[in-house]
Amino acid sequence: MPDESTNGVSIAEALRATFARWRGDAEGVRIVWAPGRVNLIGEHTDYNDGFVLPMTLGRAIYVALRARSDDRLHLRSLDFDEEVDFRLGTPPEMPPAHWTTYVGGMLYELHQRGAFATGIEMLLFGDVPIGAGLSSSAALEVAVGVAVEALTETPRDPVETALLCQYVEHTYAGVQCGIMDQFATRLGRAGHALFLDCRSLDYRNVPLPLAQASIVVVDSGVRRKLAASKYNERRAECEQAVAYFQQFDPSIQALRDVTPALFDQNKTGLPDVIRKRAQHVIEENARVEEAVRLLEAGDLAGFGACMNRSHESLRDLYEVSCAELDFLVATAQQTPGVLGARMTGGGFGGCSVNLVEKLTAEAFSEAIVDHYERQFDRVADVYLVEENVEAGVMPS
Ligand code: GLA
């Protein structure tokens, strides 16, 4: 478990104490967690049946829970200071993108599938920033999935859980996301990134060189309301490109199947915007494969160069960056000791991810905040990922 302790009190102890204050005692309480994730490379490729390379963070969503003898679901979020109480088997009638939508959606679907049959008391807490492109919602969904495993003492296939979480995101939150976030959060391993083929769901854990280089996540603080609709719009543009290429090769199912040669021969028939979107996806898929090869060969400079090219493509071809992210990335790329930098996640705000030589990581973190504040008059949050964790259950 991520052992972030404040004044010697671990998150687990603090959660137990808070649970006891909330429900009168903490008898039989289990604690589970699921981490947020940052994507190292492979952006907007997952829903095109392509490749991604995310890693989990050291930050997570935690759930303290226990069964009830009746059929009530009693949920409390410490982050939102909100509480809800409803009956088992009630579909969530909640505003989309509210914490209860994700939790209620997961519980409803798990109960429908026979995964559990009792009421539950759940106390939730997280230190994954919300809406920053670090998958706080996937972490919340996965944490509920793991919580039900702990409650029933019945392990569930982690790939099934990731797919169910994605279904909940589509159905209850209305975001047509790919599988990357939920898969990374459920299956990512400590000390590793996860190289995932989003078509076959085959994956490989790739060791991270955390002794030589640090992953530094910089949160621009920018949150765009339109991000979800822009995301769905990009998906539709990719589908338009697929339909176009199918006339040349009917076996094409997704942009994953469009080879660079087929693209080059036929790209002039596409509207400009659709051509740019397709080019990004096709090249980004190849970049992920190259980046994984370089990482496994220990070539961090080569890996960083792939990150830089990925950003350029997201900015100019996929058009999901913004002025703040472009500034953070360009500033990082000009800083000695920074091996690579790019925006990460869906875009339109959120975070940049930087691969920085270990010895310069602290200095870089301070300098980037300073530059950003002078340029935009706002303060960026920085997370130095020194160790990442995997989803889990605390032994009782
Ligand atoms: C969001 C989605 C993911 C993925 C990324 C972009 O994080 O949830 O499925 O598509 O955007 O790479």
Tab-separated table of C-alpha atoms and ligand atoms in Angstrom:
chain	number	residue	atom	x	y	z
A	1	MET	CA	0.000	0.000	0.000
A	2	PRO	CA	1.255	3.508	-0.688
A	3	ASP	CA	2.490	4.410	2.761
A	4	GLU	CA	2.150	8.148	2.738
A	5	SER	CA	2.221	8.933	6.397
A	6	THR	CA	1.480	12.306	7.850
A	7	ASN	CA	2.885	12.938	11.315
A	8	GLY	CA	3.515	9.230	11.706
A	9	VAL	CA	-0.132	8.301	11.017
A	10	SER	CA	-0.575	6.161	7.917
A	11	ILE	CA	-3.494	6.707	5.588
A	12	ALA	CA	-4.865	3.307	6.672
A	13	GLU	CA	-4.829	4.247	10.367
A	14	ALA	CA	-6.384	7.629	9.648
A	15	LEU	CA	-9.120	6.001	7.570
A	16	ARG	CA	-9.917	3.461	10.289
A	17	ALA	CA	-10.156	6.222	12.877
A	18	THR	CA	-12.413	8.292	10.640
A	19	PHE	CA	-14.559	5.249	9.898
A	20	ALA	CA	-14.950	4.615	13.630
A	21	ARG	CA	-16.034	8.225	14.179
A	22	TRP	CA	-18.505	7.914	11.311
A	23	ARG	CA	-20.094	4.534	12.126
A	24	GLY	CA	-19.350	4.188	15.853
A	25	ASP	CA	-16.601	1.542	15.461
A	26	ALA	CA	-14.257	0.112	12.832
A	27	GLU	CA	-14.814	-3.551	13.626
A	28	GLY	CA	-14.232	-5.763	10.568
A	29	VAL	CA	-13.286	-2.863	8.289
A	30	ARG	CA	-11.190	-3.708	5.215
A	31	ILE	CA	-9.032	-1.196	3.384
A	32	VAL	CA	-8.343	-1.315	-0.339
A	33	TRP	CA	-6.827	1.101	-2.827
A	34	ALA	CA	-6.347	1.678	-6.543
A	35	PRO	CA	-3.724	4.080	-7.917
A	36	GLY	CA	-4.060	6.884	-10.453
A	37	ARG	CA	-2.006	6.574	-13.627
A	38	VAL	CA	0.120	8.689	-15.899
A	39	ASN	CA	0.540	7.768	-19.535
A	40	LEU	CA	4.165	7.803	-20.700
A	41	ILE	CA	3.361	7.456	-24.393
A	42	GLY	CA	0.540	6.312	-26.686
A	43	GLU	CA	-2.096	9.025	-26.517
A	44	HIS	CA	-5.523	8.675	-28.147
A	45	THR	CA	-4.438	5.301	-29.484
A	46	ASP	CA	-6.400	3.041	-27.111
A	47	TYR	CA	-9.809	3.525	-28.733
A	48	ASN	CA	-8.136	2.973	-32.103
A	49	ASP	CA	-7.154	-0.569	-31.067
A	50	GLY	CA	-3.552	0.616	-30.693
A	51	PHE	CA	-0.715	0.584	-28.165
A	52	VAL	CA	-0.206	2.484	-24.897
A	53	LEU	CA	2.441	2.668	-22.169
A	54	PRO	CA	0.955	4.028	-18.930
A	55	MET	CA	2.272	3.552	-15.394
A	56	THR	CA	0.531	3.749	-12.048
A	57	LEU	CA	1.280	6.562	-9.608
A	58	GLY	CA	2.089	6.503	-5.903
A	59	ARG	CA	-1.202	8.338	-5.354
A	60	ALA	CA	-4.411	6.404	-5.014
A	61	ILE	CA	-8.087	6.255	-4.089
A	62	TYR	CA	-8.626	4.398	-0.806
A	63	VAL	CA	-11.789	2.721	0.403
A	64	ALA	CA	-12.496	1.586	3.952
A	65	LEU	CA	-15.491	-0.727	3.942
A	66	ARG	CA	-17.524	-3.401	5.611
A	67	ALA	CA	-20.705	-5.354	5.004
A	68	ARG	CA	-24.067	-4.432	6.503
A	69	SER	CA	-26.720	-6.889	7.547
A	70	ASP	CA	-29.432	-5.041	5.573
A	71	ASP	CA	-29.623	-3.961	1.917
A	72	ARG	CA	-28.482	-0.339	2.310
A	73	LEU	CA	-25.464	1.121	0.536
A	74	HIS	CA	-24.044	3.847	2.698
A	75	LEU	CA	-21.273	5.869	1.036
A	76	ARG	CA	-19.259	8.778	2.322
A	77	SER	CA	-16.576	10.754	0.462
A	78	LEU	CA	-14.057	12.602	2.588
A	79	ASP	CA	-12.824	14.614	-0.391
A	80	PHE	CA	-16.261	15.985	-1.215
A	81	ASP	CA	-17.591	15.885	2.342
A	82	GLU	CA	-20.744	14.251	1.012
A	83	GLU	CA	-22.742	11.229	1.991
A	84	VAL	CA	-25.377	9.151	0.187
A	85	ASP	CA	-27.527	6.252	1.228
A	86	PHE	CA	-29.546	4.079	-1.148
A	87	ARG	CA	-30.843	0.541	-1.576
A	88	LEU	CA	-28.951	-2.279	-3.150
A	89	GLY	CA	-30.134	-2.807	-6.715
A	90	THR	CA	-31.021	0.848	-7.356
A	91	PRO	CA	-29.479	2.115	-10.606
A	92	PRO	CA	-27.611	5.374	-9.991
A	93	GLU	CA	-29.760	8.408	-10.748
A	94	MET	CA	-26.994	10.839	-10.242
A	95	PRO	CA	-25.406	13.733	-12.050
A	96	PRO	CA	-22.754	12.476	-14.487
A	97	ALA	CA	-19.123	12.922	-13.439
A	98	HIS	CA	-20.071	13.029	-9.769
A	99	TRP	CA	-18.232	10.606	-7.478
A	100	THR	CA	-21.467	8.798	-6.679
A	101	THR	CA	-22.024	8.111	-10.390
A	102	TYR	CA	-18.851	6.036	-10.606
A	103	VAL	CA	-19.265	4.323	-7.246
A	104	GLY	CA	-23.016	3.779	-7.620
A	105	GLY	CA	-22.551	2.567	-11.206
A	106	MET	CA	-19.893	0.039	-10.189
A	107	LEU	CA	-21.925	-1.232	-7.229
A	108	TYR	CA	-25.077	-1.523	-9.296
A	109	GLU	CA	-23.324	-3.449	-12.085
A	110	LEU	CA	-21.425	-5.725	-9.692
A	111	HIS	CA	-24.598	-6.511	-7.773
A	112	GLN	CA	-26.464	-7.209	-11.045
A	113	ARG	CA	-23.702	-9.663	-11.963
A	114	GLY	CA	-24.084	-11.461	-8.647
A	115	ALA	CA	-20.699	-10.348	-7.290
A	116	PHE	CA	-22.199	-9.437	-3.873
A	117	ALA	CA	-25.570	-9.412	-2.161
A	118	THR	CA	-25.324	-7.413	1.084
A	119	GLY	CA	-25.447	-3.769	2.024
A	120	ILE	CA	-22.078	-1.981	2.404
A	121	GLU	CA	-20.647	0.968	4.306
A	122	MET	CA	-17.910	2.686	2.353
A	123	LEU	CA	-15.655	5.567	3.282
A	124	LEU	CA	-13.681	7.001	0.374
A	125	PHE	CA	-10.601	9.146	0.309
A	126	GLY	CA	-8.124	9.960	-2.449
A	127	ASP	CA	-4.997	11.933	-3.186
A	128	VAL	CA	-5.193	11.646	-6.978
A	129	PRO	CA	-6.029	15.151	-8.244
A	130	ILE	CA	-9.478	15.248	-9.834
A	131	GLY	CA	-9.917	16.044	-13.521
A	132	ALA	CA	-6.170	16.406	-14.067
A	133	GLY	CA	-5.841	13.574	-16.589
A	134	LEU	CA	-4.396	11.227	-13.952
A	135	SER	CA	-7.409	8.895	-13.971
A	136	SER	CA	-8.977	9.693	-10.654
A	137	SER	CA	-12.254	8.297	-12.027
A	138	ALA	CA	-10.681	5.016	-13.181
A	139	ALA	CA	-8.998	4.724	-9.776
A	140	LEU	CA	-12.370	5.255	-8.097
A	141	GLU	CA	-14.045	2.598	-10.251
A	142	VAL	CA	-11.236	0.086	-9.782
A	143	ALA	CA	-11.121	0.759	-6.034
A	144	VAL	CA	-14.829	-0.155	-5.807
A	145	GLY	CA	-14.167	-3.330	-7.815
A	146	VAL	CA	-11.324	-4.306	-5.465
A	147	ALA	CA	-13.488	-3.364	-2.460
A	148	VAL	CA	-16.140	-5.879	-3.506
A	149	GLU	CA	-13.419	-8.533	-3.921
A	150	ALA	CA	-12.278	-7.821	-0.350
A	151	LEU	CA	-15.858	-7.816	0.958
A	152	THR	CA	-16.695	-11.208	-0.521
A	153	GLU	CA	-13.168	-12.611	-0.285
A	154	THR	CA	-13.596	-13.656	-3.887
A	155	PRO	CA	-10.919	-12.614	-6.349
A	156	ARG	CA	-12.195	-11.410	-9.697
A	157	ASP	CA	-10.352	-11.560	-13.009
A	158	PRO	CA	-8.572	-8.175	-13.152
A	159	VAL	CA	-9.123	-7.830	-16.905
A	160	GLU	CA	-12.875	-8.367	-16.372
A	161	THR	CA	-12.811	-5.679	-13.691
A	162	ALA	CA	-11.029	-3.225	-15.997
A	163	LEU	CA	-13.617	-3.881	-18.728
A	164	LEU	CA	-16.491	-3.435	-16.290
A	165	CYS	CA	-15.020	-0.112	-15.113
A	166	GLN	CA	-14.815	1.058	-18.721
A	167	TYR	CA	-18.447	0.022	-19.227
A	168	VAL	CA	-19.461	2.078	-16.187
A	169	GLU	CA	-17.573	5.097	-17.533
A	170	HIS	CA	-19.373	4.769	-20.891
A	171	THR	CA	-22.794	4.059	-19.452
A	172	TYR	CA	-23.006	6.308	-16.409
A	173	ALA	CA	-20.483	9.085	-17.060
A	174	GLY	CA	-21.079	9.316	-20.817
A	175	VAL	CA	-17.380	9.378	-21.774
A	176	GLN	CA	-16.567	6.967	-24.596
A	177	CYS	CA	-13.111	6.285	-23.160
A	178	GLY	CA	-10.739	3.544	-24.269
A	179	ILE	CA	-9.456	0.820	-21.962
A	180	MET	CA	-6.081	2.316	-21.007
A	181	ASP	CA	-6.914	3.995	-17.692
A	182	GLN	CA	-8.918	1.222	-16.080
A	183	PHE	CA	-6.479	-1.411	-17.309
A	184	ALA	CA	-3.433	0.481	-16.026
A	185	THR	CA	-5.048	1.146	-12.663
A	186	ARG	CA	-6.128	-2.458	-12.148
A	187	LEU	CA	-3.168	-4.300	-13.697
A	188	GLY	CA	-0.220	-1.871	-13.437
A	189	ARG	CA	2.667	-3.091	-11.266
A	190	ALA	CA	5.006	-1.281	-8.880
A	191	GLY	CA	8.311	-0.335	-10.517
A	192	HIS	CA	6.941	-0.971	-13.997
A	193	ALA	CA	5.112	0.663	-16.857
A	194	LEU	CA	2.456	-1.367	-18.651
A	195	PHE	CA	2.765	-1.939	-22.386
A	196	LEU	CA	-0.730	-2.776	-23.560
A	197	ASP	CA	-2.114	-3.862	-26.896
A	198	CYS	CA	-5.614	-2.380	-26.656
A	199	ARG	CA	-6.998	-4.779	-29.263
A	200	SER	CA	-5.927	-8.149	-27.894
A	201	LEU	CA	-5.462	-6.868	-24.310
A	202	ASP	CA	-2.086	-8.646	-24.267
A	203	TYR	CA	0.253	-6.760	-22.002
A	204	ARG	CA	3.794	-6.746	-20.689
A	205	ASN	CA	5.222	-5.039	-17.598
A	206	VAL	CA	8.250	-2.988	-18.578
A	207	PRO	CA	10.715	-2.186	-15.752
A	208	LEU	CA	11.104	1.541	-15.103
A	209	PRO	CA	14.592	3.004	-14.682
A	210	LEU	CA	13.587	4.856	-11.505
A	211	ALA	CA	17.120	4.700	-10.111
A	212	GLN	CA	18.443	6.805	-13.008
A	213	ALA	CA	15.527	8.970	-14.001
A	214	SER	CA	12.441	10.429	-12.372
A	215	ILE	CA	9.001	10.812	-13.774
A	216	VAL	CA	7.815	14.310	-12.974
A	217	VAL	CA	4.151	15.140	-13.477
A	218	VAL	CA	3.285	18.826	-13.705
A	219	ASP	CA	-0.364	19.796	-13.327
A	220	SER	CA	-1.176	22.938	-15.306
A	221	GLY	CA	-4.310	23.426	-13.216
A	222	VAL	CA	-6.274	23.944	-16.440
A	223	ARG	CA	-9.609	22.088	-16.544
A	224	ARG	CA	-11.772	22.446	-19.629
A	225	LYS	CA	-15.502	21.821	-19.352
A	226	LEU	CA	-15.667	20.810	-23.000
A	227	ALA	CA	-13.003	18.108	-22.664
A	228	ALA	CA	-15.502	15.218	-22.639
A	229	SER	CA	-17.357	16.374	-25.750
A	230	LYS	CA	-14.081	17.137	-27.567
A	231	TYR	CA	-12.910	13.649	-26.651
A	232	ASN	CA	-16.021	12.046	-28.135
A	233	GLU	CA	-15.584	14.273	-31.210
A	234	ARG	CA	-12.028	12.942	-31.749
A	235	ARG	CA	-13.327	9.402	-31.558
A	236	ALA	CA	-15.924	10.168	-34.228
A	237	GLU	CA	-13.218	11.704	-36.454
A	238	CYS	CA	-11.167	8.511	-36.174
A	239	GLU	CA	-14.211	6.457	-37.137
A	240	GLN	CA	-14.655	8.668	-40.187
A	241	ALA	CA	-11.043	7.952	-41.176
A	242	VAL	CA	-11.580	4.203	-40.720
A	243	ALA	CA	-14.663	4.291	-42.982
A	244	TYR	CA	-12.595	6.058	-45.656
A	245	PHE	CA	-9.733	3.525	-45.579
A	246	GLN	CA	-12.145	0.587	-45.654
A	247	GLN	CA	-12.855	1.326	-49.327
A	248	PHE	CA	-9.239	0.366	-50.096
A	249	ASP	CA	-9.114	-2.602	-47.751
A	250	PRO	CA	-12.386	-3.912	-46.305
A	251	SER	CA	-10.523	-5.870	-43.609
A	252	ILE	CA	-9.643	-2.601	-41.840
A	253	GLN	CA	-11.411	-2.460	-38.467
A	254	ALA	CA	-9.612	0.424	-36.770
A	255	LEU	CA	-6.828	2.940	-37.444
A	256	ARG	CA	-4.489	0.315	-35.986
A	257	ASP	CA	-4.879	-1.567	-39.268
A	258	VAL	CA	-3.946	1.337	-41.549
A	259	THR	CA	-0.296	0.917	-42.499
A	260	PRO	CA	1.877	3.983	-43.096
A	261	ALA	CA	2.105	2.948	-46.769
A	262	LEU	CA	-1.685	2.727	-47.199
A	263	PHE	CA	-2.037	6.058	-45.451
A	264	ASP	CA	0.521	7.761	-47.693
A	265	GLN	CA	-0.972	6.409	-50.900
A	266	ASN	CA	-4.496	7.547	-50.100
A	267	LYS	CA	-4.321	10.437	-47.652
A	268	THR	CA	-5.075	13.156	-50.198
A	269	GLY	CA	-8.682	11.989	-50.462
A	270	LEU	CA	-9.340	12.820	-46.804
A	271	PRO	CA	-10.565	16.151	-45.454
A	272	ASP	CA	-7.642	18.000	-43.863
A	273	VAL	CA	-8.770	17.588	-40.254
A	274	ILE	CA	-9.474	13.866	-40.604
A	275	ARG	CA	-6.125	13.309	-42.332
A	276	LYS	CA	-4.309	14.962	-39.414
A	277	ARG	CA	-6.157	12.891	-36.815
A	278	ALA	CA	-5.393	9.647	-38.644
A	279	GLN	CA	-1.729	10.568	-39.143
A	280	HIS	CA	-1.314	11.157	-35.413
A	281	VAL	CA	-2.796	7.794	-34.468
A	282	ILE	CA	-0.848	5.810	-37.076
A	283	GLU	CA	2.481	7.426	-36.155
A	284	GLU	CA	1.818	7.366	-32.415
A	285	ASN	CA	1.254	3.605	-32.512
A	286	ALA	CA	4.629	3.128	-34.199
A	287	ARG	CA	6.195	5.503	-31.655
A	288	VAL	CA	4.937	3.454	-28.712
A	289	GLU	CA	6.501	0.298	-30.112
A	290	GLU	CA	9.761	2.137	-30.741
A	291	ALA	CA	9.698	3.747	-27.289
A	292	VAL	CA	9.192	0.383	-25.570
A	293	ARG	CA	12.119	-1.076	-27.510
A	294	LEU	CA	14.320	1.845	-26.447
A	295	LEU	CA	13.206	1.685	-22.806
A	296	GLU	CA	13.926	-2.033	-22.642
A	297	ALA	CA	17.353	-1.395	-24.177
A	298	GLY	CA	18.051	1.255	-21.514
A	299	ASP	CA	18.145	4.113	-24.039
A	300	LEU	CA	16.455	6.838	-21.997
A	301	ALA	CA	17.492	9.652	-24.331
A	302	GLY	CA	15.901	7.791	-27.246
A	303	PHE	CA	12.773	7.149	-25.195
A	304	GLY	CA	12.601	10.848	-24.258
A	305	ALA	CA	12.891	11.844	-27.922
A	306	CYS	CA	9.803	9.705	-28.655
A	307	MET	CA	7.942	11.566	-25.897
A	308	ASN	CA	8.900	14.890	-27.487
A	309	ARG	CA	7.668	13.790	-30.908
A	310	SER	CA	4.431	12.539	-29.351
A	311	HIS	CA	3.756	15.985	-27.917
A	312	GLU	CA	4.388	17.705	-31.220
A	313	SER	CA	1.891	15.400	-32.880
A	314	LEU	CA	-0.774	15.892	-30.177
A	315	ARG	CA	-0.330	19.645	-30.509
A	316	ASP	CA	-0.260	19.977	-34.291
A	317	LEU	CA	-2.124	16.972	-35.681
A	318	TYR	CA	-4.528	15.761	-33.004
A	319	GLU	CA	-4.993	19.283	-31.609
A	320	VAL	CA	-5.710	18.327	-28.012
A	321	SER	CA	-3.063	20.440	-26.284
A	322	CYS	CA	-3.430	24.012	-25.012
A	323	ALA	CA	-1.200	27.045	-24.497
A	324	GLU	CA	-0.405	26.150	-20.879
A	325	LEU	CA	0.613	22.562	-21.692
A	326	ASP	CA	2.643	23.682	-24.713
A	327	PHE	CA	4.491	26.141	-22.498
A	328	LEU	CA	5.196	23.537	-19.799
A	329	VAL	CA	6.461	21.069	-22.389
A	330	ALA	CA	8.587	23.553	-24.367
A	331	THR	CA	10.125	24.918	-21.158
A	332	ALA	CA	10.945	21.421	-19.955
A	333	GLN	CA	12.444	20.426	-23.296
A	334	GLN	CA	14.842	23.382	-23.065
A	335	THR	CA	15.963	22.442	-19.537
A	336	PRO	CA	19.231	20.507	-19.185
A	337	GLY	CA	18.653	17.090	-17.636
A	338	VAL	CA	15.159	16.728	-19.093
A	339	LEU	CA	15.187	13.711	-21.406
A	340	GLY	CA	11.654	14.077	-22.735
A	341	ALA	CA	8.384	15.905	-22.089
A	342	ARG	CA	4.824	15.735	-23.368
A	343	MET	CA	1.246	16.365	-22.406
A	344	THR	CA	-0.428	13.287	-20.949
A	345	GLY	CA	-4.012	11.994	-20.867
A	346	GLY	CA	-6.968	13.188	-22.908
A	347	GLY	CA	-5.697	16.779	-23.177
A	348	PHE	CA	-7.383	20.229	-23.201
A	349	GLY	CA	-5.654	20.873	-19.882
A	350	GLY	CA	-4.384	18.566	-17.188
A	351	CYS	CA	-0.756	17.524	-16.870
A	352	SER	CA	2.553	17.211	-18.617
A	353	VAL	CA	4.804	14.224	-17.968
A	354	ASN	CA	8.553	14.651	-17.929
A	355	LEU	CA	11.410	12.166	-17.903
A	356	VAL	CA	14.190	13.842	-15.949
A	357	GLU	CA	17.654	12.690	-14.921
A	358	LYS	CA	17.400	11.784	-11.250
A	359	LEU	CA	19.928	14.328	-9.994
A	360	THR	CA	18.219	17.273	-11.644
A	361	ALA	CA	14.610	16.285	-10.877
A	362	GLU	CA	14.254	18.427	-7.728
A	363	ALA	CA	15.751	21.504	-9.350
A	364	PHE	CA	13.604	20.992	-12.443
A	365	SER	CA	10.454	20.697	-10.327
A	366	GLU	CA	11.139	24.030	-8.659
A	367	ALA	CA	12.167	25.829	-11.835
A	368	ILE	CA	9.129	24.740	-13.857
A	369	VAL	CA	6.726	26.049	-11.209
A	370	ASP	CA	8.564	29.339	-11.230
A	371	HIS	CA	8.554	29.753	-15.032
A	372	TYR	CA	4.893	28.783	-15.226
A	373	GLU	CA	3.857	31.251	-12.567
A	374	ARG	CA	5.708	34.081	-14.280
A	375	GLN	CA	4.063	33.256	-17.614
A	376	PHE	CA	0.476	32.501	-16.565
A	377	ASP	CA	0.233	33.879	-13.069
A	378	ARG	CA	-0.911	30.544	-11.693
A	379	VAL	CA	0.750	27.883	-9.613
A	380	ALA	CA	1.401	24.427	-11.071
A	381	ASP	CA	1.370	21.351	-8.827
A	382	VAL	CA	4.298	18.990	-9.241
A	383	TYR	CA	4.400	15.253	-8.421
A	384	LEU	CA	7.716	13.550	-8.431
A	385	VAL	CA	6.896	9.882	-8.934
A	386	GLU	CA	9.556	8.166	-6.877
A	387	GLU	CA	7.672	4.953	-6.517
A	388	ASN	CA	4.473	3.725	-8.037
A	389	VAL	CA	2.093	1.183	-6.556
A	390	GLU	CA	-0.367	-1.480	-7.630
A	391	ALA	CA	-3.996	-1.829	-6.626
A	392	GLY	CA	-4.473	-3.971	-3.552
A	393	VAL	CA	-6.165	-5.018	-0.335
A	394	MET	CA	-4.615	-4.458	3.057
A	395	PRO	CA	-4.244	-7.753	4.943
A	396	SER	CA	-6.792	-7.849	7.782
B	1	GLA	C1	-8.478	9.512	-21.549
B	1	GLA	C2	-9.247	8.224	-21.798
B	1	GLA	C3	-8.302	7.112	-22.260
B	1	GLA	C4	-7.424	7.570	-23.421
B	1	GLA	C5	-6.793	8.936	-23.127
B	1	GLA	C6	-6.078	9.503	-24.333
B	1	GLA	O1	-7.602	9.339	-20.475
B	1	GLA	O2	-9.918	7.825	-20.635
B	1	GLA	O3	-9.054	5.967	-22.601
B	1	GLA	O4	-8.147	7.578	-24.610
B	1	GLA	O5	-7.753	9.881	-22.705
B	1	GLA	O6	-4.976	8.738	-24.651
